[in-house]
Backbone as JSON Lines, residues from 0, in Angstrom:
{"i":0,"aa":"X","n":[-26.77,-15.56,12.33],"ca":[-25.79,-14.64,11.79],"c":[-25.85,-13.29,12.5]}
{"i":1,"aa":"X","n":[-24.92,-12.26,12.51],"ca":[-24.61,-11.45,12.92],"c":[-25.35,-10.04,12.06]}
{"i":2,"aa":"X","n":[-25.17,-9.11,12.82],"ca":[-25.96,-8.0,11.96],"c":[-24.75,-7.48,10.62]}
{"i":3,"aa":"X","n":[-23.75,-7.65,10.92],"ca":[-22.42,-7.26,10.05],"c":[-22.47,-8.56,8.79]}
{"i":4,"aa":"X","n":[-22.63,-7.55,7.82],"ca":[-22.6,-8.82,6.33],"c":[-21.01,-8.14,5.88]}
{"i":5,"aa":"X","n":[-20.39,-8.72,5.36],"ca":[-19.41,-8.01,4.69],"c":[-19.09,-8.88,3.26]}
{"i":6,"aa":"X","n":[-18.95,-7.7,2.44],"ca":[-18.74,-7.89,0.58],"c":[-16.99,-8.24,0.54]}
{"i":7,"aa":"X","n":[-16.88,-9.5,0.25],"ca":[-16.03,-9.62,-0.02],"c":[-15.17,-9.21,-1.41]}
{"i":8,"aa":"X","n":[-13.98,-8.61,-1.72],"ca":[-13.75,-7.65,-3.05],"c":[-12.27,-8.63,-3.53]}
{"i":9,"aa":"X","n":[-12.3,-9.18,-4.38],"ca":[-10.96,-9.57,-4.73],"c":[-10.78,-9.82,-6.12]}
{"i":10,"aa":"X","n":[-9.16,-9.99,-6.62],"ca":[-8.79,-10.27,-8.3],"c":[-9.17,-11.77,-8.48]}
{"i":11,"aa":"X","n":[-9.8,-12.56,-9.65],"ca":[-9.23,-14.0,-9.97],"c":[-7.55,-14.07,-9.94]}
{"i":12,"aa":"X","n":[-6.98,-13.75,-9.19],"ca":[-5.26,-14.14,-9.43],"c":[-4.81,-15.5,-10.4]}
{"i":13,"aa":"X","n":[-5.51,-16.55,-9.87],"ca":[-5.13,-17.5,-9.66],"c":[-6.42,-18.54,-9.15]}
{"i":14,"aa":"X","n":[-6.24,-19.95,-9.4],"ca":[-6.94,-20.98,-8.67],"c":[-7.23,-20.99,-7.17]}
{"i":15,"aa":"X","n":[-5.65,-20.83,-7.06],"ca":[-5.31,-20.9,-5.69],"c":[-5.64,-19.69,-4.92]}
{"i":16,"aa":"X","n":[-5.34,-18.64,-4.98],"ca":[-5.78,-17.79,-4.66],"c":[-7.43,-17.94,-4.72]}
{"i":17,"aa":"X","n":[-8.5,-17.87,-5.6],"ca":[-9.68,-18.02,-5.35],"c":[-10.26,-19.12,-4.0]}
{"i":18,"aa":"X","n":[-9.54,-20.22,-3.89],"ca":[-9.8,-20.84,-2.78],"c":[-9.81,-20.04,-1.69]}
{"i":19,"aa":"X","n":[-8.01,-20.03,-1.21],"ca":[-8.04,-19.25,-0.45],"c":[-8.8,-18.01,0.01]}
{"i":20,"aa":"X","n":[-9.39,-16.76,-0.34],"ca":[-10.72,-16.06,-0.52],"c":[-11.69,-16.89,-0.21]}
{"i":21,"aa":"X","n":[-11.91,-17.79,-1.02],"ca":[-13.64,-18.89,-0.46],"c":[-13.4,-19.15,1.08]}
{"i":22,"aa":"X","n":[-11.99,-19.69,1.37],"ca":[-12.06,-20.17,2.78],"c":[-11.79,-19.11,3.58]}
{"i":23,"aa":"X","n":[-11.45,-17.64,3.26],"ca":[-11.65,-16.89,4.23],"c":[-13.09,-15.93,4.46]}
{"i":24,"aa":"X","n":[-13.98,-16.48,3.35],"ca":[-15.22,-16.5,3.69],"c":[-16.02,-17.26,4.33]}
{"i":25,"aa":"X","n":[-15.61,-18.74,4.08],"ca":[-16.12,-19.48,5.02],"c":[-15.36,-19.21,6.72]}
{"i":26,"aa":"X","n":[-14.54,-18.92,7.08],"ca":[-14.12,-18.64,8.12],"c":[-15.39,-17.87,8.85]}
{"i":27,"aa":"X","n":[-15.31,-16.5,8.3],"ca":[-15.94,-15.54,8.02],"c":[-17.64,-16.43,8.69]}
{"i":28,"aa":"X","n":[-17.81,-16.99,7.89],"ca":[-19.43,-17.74,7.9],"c":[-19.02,-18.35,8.9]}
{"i":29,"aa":"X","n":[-18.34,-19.29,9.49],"ca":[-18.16,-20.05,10.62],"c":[-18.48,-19.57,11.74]}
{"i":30,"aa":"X","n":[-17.21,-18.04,12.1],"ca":[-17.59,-17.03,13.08],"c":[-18.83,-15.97,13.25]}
{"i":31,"aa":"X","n":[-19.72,-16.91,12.08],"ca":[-21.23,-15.95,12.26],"c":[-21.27,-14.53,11.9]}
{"i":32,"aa":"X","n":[-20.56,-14.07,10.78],"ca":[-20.59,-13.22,9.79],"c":[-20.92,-12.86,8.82]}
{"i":33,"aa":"X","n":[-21.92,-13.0,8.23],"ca":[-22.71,-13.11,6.61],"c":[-21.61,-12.65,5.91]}
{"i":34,"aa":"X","n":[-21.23,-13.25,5.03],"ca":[-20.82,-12.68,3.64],"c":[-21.28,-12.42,2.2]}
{"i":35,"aa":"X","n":[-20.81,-11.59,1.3],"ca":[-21.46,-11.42,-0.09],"c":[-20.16,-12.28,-0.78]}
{"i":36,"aa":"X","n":[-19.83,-12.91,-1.59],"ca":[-19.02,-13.29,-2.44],"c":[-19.71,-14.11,-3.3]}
{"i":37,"aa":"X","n":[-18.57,-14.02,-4.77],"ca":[-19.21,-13.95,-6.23],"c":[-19.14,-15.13,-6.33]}
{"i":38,"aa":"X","n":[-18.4,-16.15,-5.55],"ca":[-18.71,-17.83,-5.99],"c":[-19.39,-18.59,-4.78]}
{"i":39,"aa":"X","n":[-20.28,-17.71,-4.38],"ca":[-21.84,-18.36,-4.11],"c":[-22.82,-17.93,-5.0]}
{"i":40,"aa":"X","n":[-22.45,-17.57,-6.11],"ca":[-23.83,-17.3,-7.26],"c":[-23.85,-18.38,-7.99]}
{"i":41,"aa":"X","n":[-25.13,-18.77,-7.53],"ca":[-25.41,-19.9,-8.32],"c":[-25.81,-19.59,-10.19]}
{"i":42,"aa":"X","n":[-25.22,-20.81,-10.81],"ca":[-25.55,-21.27,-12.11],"c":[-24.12,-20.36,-12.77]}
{"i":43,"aa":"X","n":[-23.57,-19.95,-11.98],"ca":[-22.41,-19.13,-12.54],"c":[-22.33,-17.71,-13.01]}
{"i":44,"aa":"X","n":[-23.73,-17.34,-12.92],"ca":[-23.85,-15.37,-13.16],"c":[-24.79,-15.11,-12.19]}
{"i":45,"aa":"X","n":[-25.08,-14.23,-11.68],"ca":[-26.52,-13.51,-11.02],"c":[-27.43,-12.92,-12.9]}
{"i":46,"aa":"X","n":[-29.02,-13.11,-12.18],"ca":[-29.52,-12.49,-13.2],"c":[-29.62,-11.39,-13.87]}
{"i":47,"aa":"X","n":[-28.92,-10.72,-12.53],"ca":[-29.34,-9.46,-12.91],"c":[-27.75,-8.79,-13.45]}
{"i":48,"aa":"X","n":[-26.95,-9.66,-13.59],"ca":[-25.5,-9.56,-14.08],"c":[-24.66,-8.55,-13.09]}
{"i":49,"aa":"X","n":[-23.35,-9.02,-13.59],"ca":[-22.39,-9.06,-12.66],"c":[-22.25,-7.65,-12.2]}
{"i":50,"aa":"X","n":[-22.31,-6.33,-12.76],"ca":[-22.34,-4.95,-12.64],"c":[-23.5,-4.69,-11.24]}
{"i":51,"aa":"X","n":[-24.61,-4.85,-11.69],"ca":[-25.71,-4.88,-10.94],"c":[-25.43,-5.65,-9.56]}
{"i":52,"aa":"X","n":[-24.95,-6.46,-9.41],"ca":[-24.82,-7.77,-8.76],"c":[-23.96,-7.3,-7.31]}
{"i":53,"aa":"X","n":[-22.46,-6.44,-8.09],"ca":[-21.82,-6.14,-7.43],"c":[-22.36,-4.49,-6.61]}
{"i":54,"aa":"X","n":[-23.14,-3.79,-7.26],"ca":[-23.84,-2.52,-6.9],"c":[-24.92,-3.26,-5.33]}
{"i":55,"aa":"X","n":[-25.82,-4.05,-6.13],"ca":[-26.31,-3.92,-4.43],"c":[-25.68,-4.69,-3.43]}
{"i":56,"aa":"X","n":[-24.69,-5.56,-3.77],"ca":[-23.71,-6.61,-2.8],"c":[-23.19,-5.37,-1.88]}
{"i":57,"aa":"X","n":[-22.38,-4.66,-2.41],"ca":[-22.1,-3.64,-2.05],"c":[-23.01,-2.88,-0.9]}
{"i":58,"aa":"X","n":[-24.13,-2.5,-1.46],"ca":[-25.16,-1.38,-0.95],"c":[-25.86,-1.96,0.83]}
{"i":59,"aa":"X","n":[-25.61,-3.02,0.55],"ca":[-26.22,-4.69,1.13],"c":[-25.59,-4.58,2.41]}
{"i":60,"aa":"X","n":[-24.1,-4.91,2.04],"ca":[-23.27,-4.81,3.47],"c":[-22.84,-3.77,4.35]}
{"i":61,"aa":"X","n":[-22.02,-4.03,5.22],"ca":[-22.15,-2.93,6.38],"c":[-20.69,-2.85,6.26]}
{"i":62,"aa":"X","n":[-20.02,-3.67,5.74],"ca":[-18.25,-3.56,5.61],"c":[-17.9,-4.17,4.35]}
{"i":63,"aa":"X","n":[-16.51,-3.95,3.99],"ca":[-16.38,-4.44,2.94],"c":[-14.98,-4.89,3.18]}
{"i":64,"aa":"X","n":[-14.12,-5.85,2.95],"ca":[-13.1,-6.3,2.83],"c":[-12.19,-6.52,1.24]}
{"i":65,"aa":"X","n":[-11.4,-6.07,1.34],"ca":[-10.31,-5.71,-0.35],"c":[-9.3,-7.27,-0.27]}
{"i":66,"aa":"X","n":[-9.23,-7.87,-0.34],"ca":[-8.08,-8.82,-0.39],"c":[-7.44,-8.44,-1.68]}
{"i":67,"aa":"X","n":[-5.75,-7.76,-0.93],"ca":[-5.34,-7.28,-2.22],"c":[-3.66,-8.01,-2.41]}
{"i":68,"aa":"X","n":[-3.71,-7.87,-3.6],"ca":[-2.93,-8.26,-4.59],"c":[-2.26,-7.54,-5.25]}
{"i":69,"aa":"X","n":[-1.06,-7.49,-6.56],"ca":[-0.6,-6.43,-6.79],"c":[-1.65,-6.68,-7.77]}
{"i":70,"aa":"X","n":[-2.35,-7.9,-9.06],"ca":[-3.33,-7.84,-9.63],"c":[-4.35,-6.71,-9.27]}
{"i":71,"aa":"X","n":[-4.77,-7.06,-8.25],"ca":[-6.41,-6.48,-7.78],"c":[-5.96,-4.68,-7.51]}
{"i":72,"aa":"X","n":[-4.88,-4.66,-7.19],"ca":[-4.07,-3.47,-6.83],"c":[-4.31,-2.51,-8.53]}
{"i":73,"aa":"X","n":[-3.66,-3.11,-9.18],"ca":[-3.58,-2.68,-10.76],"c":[-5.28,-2.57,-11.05]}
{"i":74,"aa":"X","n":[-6.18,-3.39,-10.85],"ca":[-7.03,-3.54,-11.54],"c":[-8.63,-2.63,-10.73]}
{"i":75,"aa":"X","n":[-8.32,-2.56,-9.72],"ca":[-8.51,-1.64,-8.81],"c":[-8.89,0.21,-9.22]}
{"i":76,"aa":"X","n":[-6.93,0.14,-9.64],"ca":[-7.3,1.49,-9.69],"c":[-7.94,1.79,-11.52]}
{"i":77,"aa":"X","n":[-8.06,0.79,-11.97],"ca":[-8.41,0.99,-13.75],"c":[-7.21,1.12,-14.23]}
{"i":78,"aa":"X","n":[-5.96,0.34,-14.2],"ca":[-5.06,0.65,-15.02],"c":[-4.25,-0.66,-15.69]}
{"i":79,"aa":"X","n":[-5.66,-1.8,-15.59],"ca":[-5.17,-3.04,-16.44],"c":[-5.21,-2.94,-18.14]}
{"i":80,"aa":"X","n":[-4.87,-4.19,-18.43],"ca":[-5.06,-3.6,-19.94],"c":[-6.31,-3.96,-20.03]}
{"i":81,"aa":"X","n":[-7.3,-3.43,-21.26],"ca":[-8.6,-3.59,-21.74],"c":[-9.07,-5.1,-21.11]}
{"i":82,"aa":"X","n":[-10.79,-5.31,-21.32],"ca":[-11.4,-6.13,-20.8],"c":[-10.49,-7.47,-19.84]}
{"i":83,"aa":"X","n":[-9.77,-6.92,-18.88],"ca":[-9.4,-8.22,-18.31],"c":[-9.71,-7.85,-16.87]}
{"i":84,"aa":"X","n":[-9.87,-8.45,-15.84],"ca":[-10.02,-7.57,-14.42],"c":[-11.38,-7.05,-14.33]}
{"i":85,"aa":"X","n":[-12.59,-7.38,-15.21],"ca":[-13.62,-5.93,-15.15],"c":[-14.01,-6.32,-13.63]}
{"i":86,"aa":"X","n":[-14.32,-7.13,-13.11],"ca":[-15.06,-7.27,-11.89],"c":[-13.96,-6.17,-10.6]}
{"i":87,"aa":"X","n":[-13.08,-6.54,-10.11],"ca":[-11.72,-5.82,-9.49],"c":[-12.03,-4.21,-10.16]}
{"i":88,"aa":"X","n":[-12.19,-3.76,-11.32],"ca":[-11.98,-2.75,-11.8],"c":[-13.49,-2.13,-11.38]}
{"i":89,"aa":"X","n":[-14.67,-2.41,-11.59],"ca":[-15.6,-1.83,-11.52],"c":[-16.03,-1.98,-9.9]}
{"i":90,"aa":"X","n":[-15.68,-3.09,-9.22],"ca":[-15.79,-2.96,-7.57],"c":[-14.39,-1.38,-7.29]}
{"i":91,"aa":"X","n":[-13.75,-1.68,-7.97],"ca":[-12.86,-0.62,-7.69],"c":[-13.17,1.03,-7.73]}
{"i":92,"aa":"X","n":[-14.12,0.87,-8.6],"ca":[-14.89,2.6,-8.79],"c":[-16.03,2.77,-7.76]}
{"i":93,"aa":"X","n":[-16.95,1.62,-7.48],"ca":[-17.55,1.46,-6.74],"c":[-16.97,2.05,-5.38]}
{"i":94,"aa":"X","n":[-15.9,1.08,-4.29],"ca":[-15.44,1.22,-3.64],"c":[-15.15,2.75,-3.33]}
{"i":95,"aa":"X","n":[-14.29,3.69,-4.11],"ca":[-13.98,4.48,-4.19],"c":[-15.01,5.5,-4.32]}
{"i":96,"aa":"X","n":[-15.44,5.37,-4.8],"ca":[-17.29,6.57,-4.77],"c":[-17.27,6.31,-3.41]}
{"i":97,"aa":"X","n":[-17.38,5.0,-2.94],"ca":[-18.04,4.6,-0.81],"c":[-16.83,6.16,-0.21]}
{"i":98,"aa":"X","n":[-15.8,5.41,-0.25],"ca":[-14.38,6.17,0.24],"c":[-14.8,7.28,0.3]}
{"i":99,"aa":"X","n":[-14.87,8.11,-1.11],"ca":[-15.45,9.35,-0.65],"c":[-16.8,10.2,-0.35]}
{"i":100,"aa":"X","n":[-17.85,9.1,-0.6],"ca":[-19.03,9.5,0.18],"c":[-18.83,9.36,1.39]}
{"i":101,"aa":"X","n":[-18.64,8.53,2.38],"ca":[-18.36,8.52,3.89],"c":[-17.82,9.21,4.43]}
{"i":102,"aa":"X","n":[-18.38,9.8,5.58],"ca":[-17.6,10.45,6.11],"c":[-16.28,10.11,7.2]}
{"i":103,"aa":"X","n":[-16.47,8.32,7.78],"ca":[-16.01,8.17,8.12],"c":[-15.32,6.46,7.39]}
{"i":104,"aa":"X","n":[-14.69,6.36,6.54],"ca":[-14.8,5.2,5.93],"c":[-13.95,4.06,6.36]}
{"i":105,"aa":"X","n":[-12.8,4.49,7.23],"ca":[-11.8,3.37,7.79],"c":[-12.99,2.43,8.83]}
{"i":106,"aa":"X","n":[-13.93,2.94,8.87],"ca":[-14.76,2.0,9.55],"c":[-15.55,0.79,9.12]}
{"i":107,"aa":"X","n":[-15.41,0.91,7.57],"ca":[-16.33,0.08,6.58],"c":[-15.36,-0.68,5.54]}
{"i":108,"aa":"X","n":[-14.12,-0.04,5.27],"ca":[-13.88,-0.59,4.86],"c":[-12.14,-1.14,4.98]}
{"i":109,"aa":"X","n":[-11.72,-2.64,4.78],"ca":[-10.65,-3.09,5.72],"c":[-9.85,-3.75,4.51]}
{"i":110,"aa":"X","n":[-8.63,-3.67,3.71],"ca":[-7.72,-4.22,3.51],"c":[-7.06,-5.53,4.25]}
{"i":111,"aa":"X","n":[-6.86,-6.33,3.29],"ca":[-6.3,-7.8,3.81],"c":[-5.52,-8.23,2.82]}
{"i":112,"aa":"X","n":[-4.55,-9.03,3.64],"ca":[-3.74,-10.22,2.45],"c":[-3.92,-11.29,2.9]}
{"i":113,"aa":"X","n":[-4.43,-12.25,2.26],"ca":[-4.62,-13.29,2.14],"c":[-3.6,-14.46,1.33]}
């Protein structure tokens, strides 16, 4: 693998959509890219739960990729309705703390549609 891990960030939209994401991580893994994404956690949670999980995934990689949606878009900026989206919503505050800690951040972090 490559020295570049990158956190993959996206909404559950959909079924289909979640595939799609898996296989552009496996792409991703093919071309010798480590990735972080949430459906390689085995048994279906990390232990240290999903908040935590996504904090050092985050801290971990060297880039981060948004596959966005108008979902992930909404949920992103915190303006879904109550408990739906939390993962999208709290990578979303996350993200945004990076944005403006960096000084240079178009370098770390890359928007996609998938």
């Amino acid at each position: 693998m490559s020295e570049i891990t990158v956190f993959i960030s996206y909404s559950h939209d959909s079924d289909a959509h979640r595939e799609r994401v898996l296989g552009l991580s496996e792409r991703l893994r093919a071309d010798g890219i480590a990735t972080i994404l949430d459906r390689y956690v085995e048994k279906g949670s990390p232990p240290e739960g999903w908040p935590r999980w996504m904090m050092n995934g985050l801290n971990a990689a060297t880039h981060v990729v948004c596959v966005c949606t108008e979902d992930y878009r909404r949920r992103f900026l915190g303006q879904e309705v109550p408990a739906k989206g939390k993962g999208a919503d709290w990578e979303g505050a996350l993200v945004t703390q990076a944005l403006y800690d960096c000084p240079q951040p178009h370098q770390q972090v890359r928007r996609c549609l998938v």
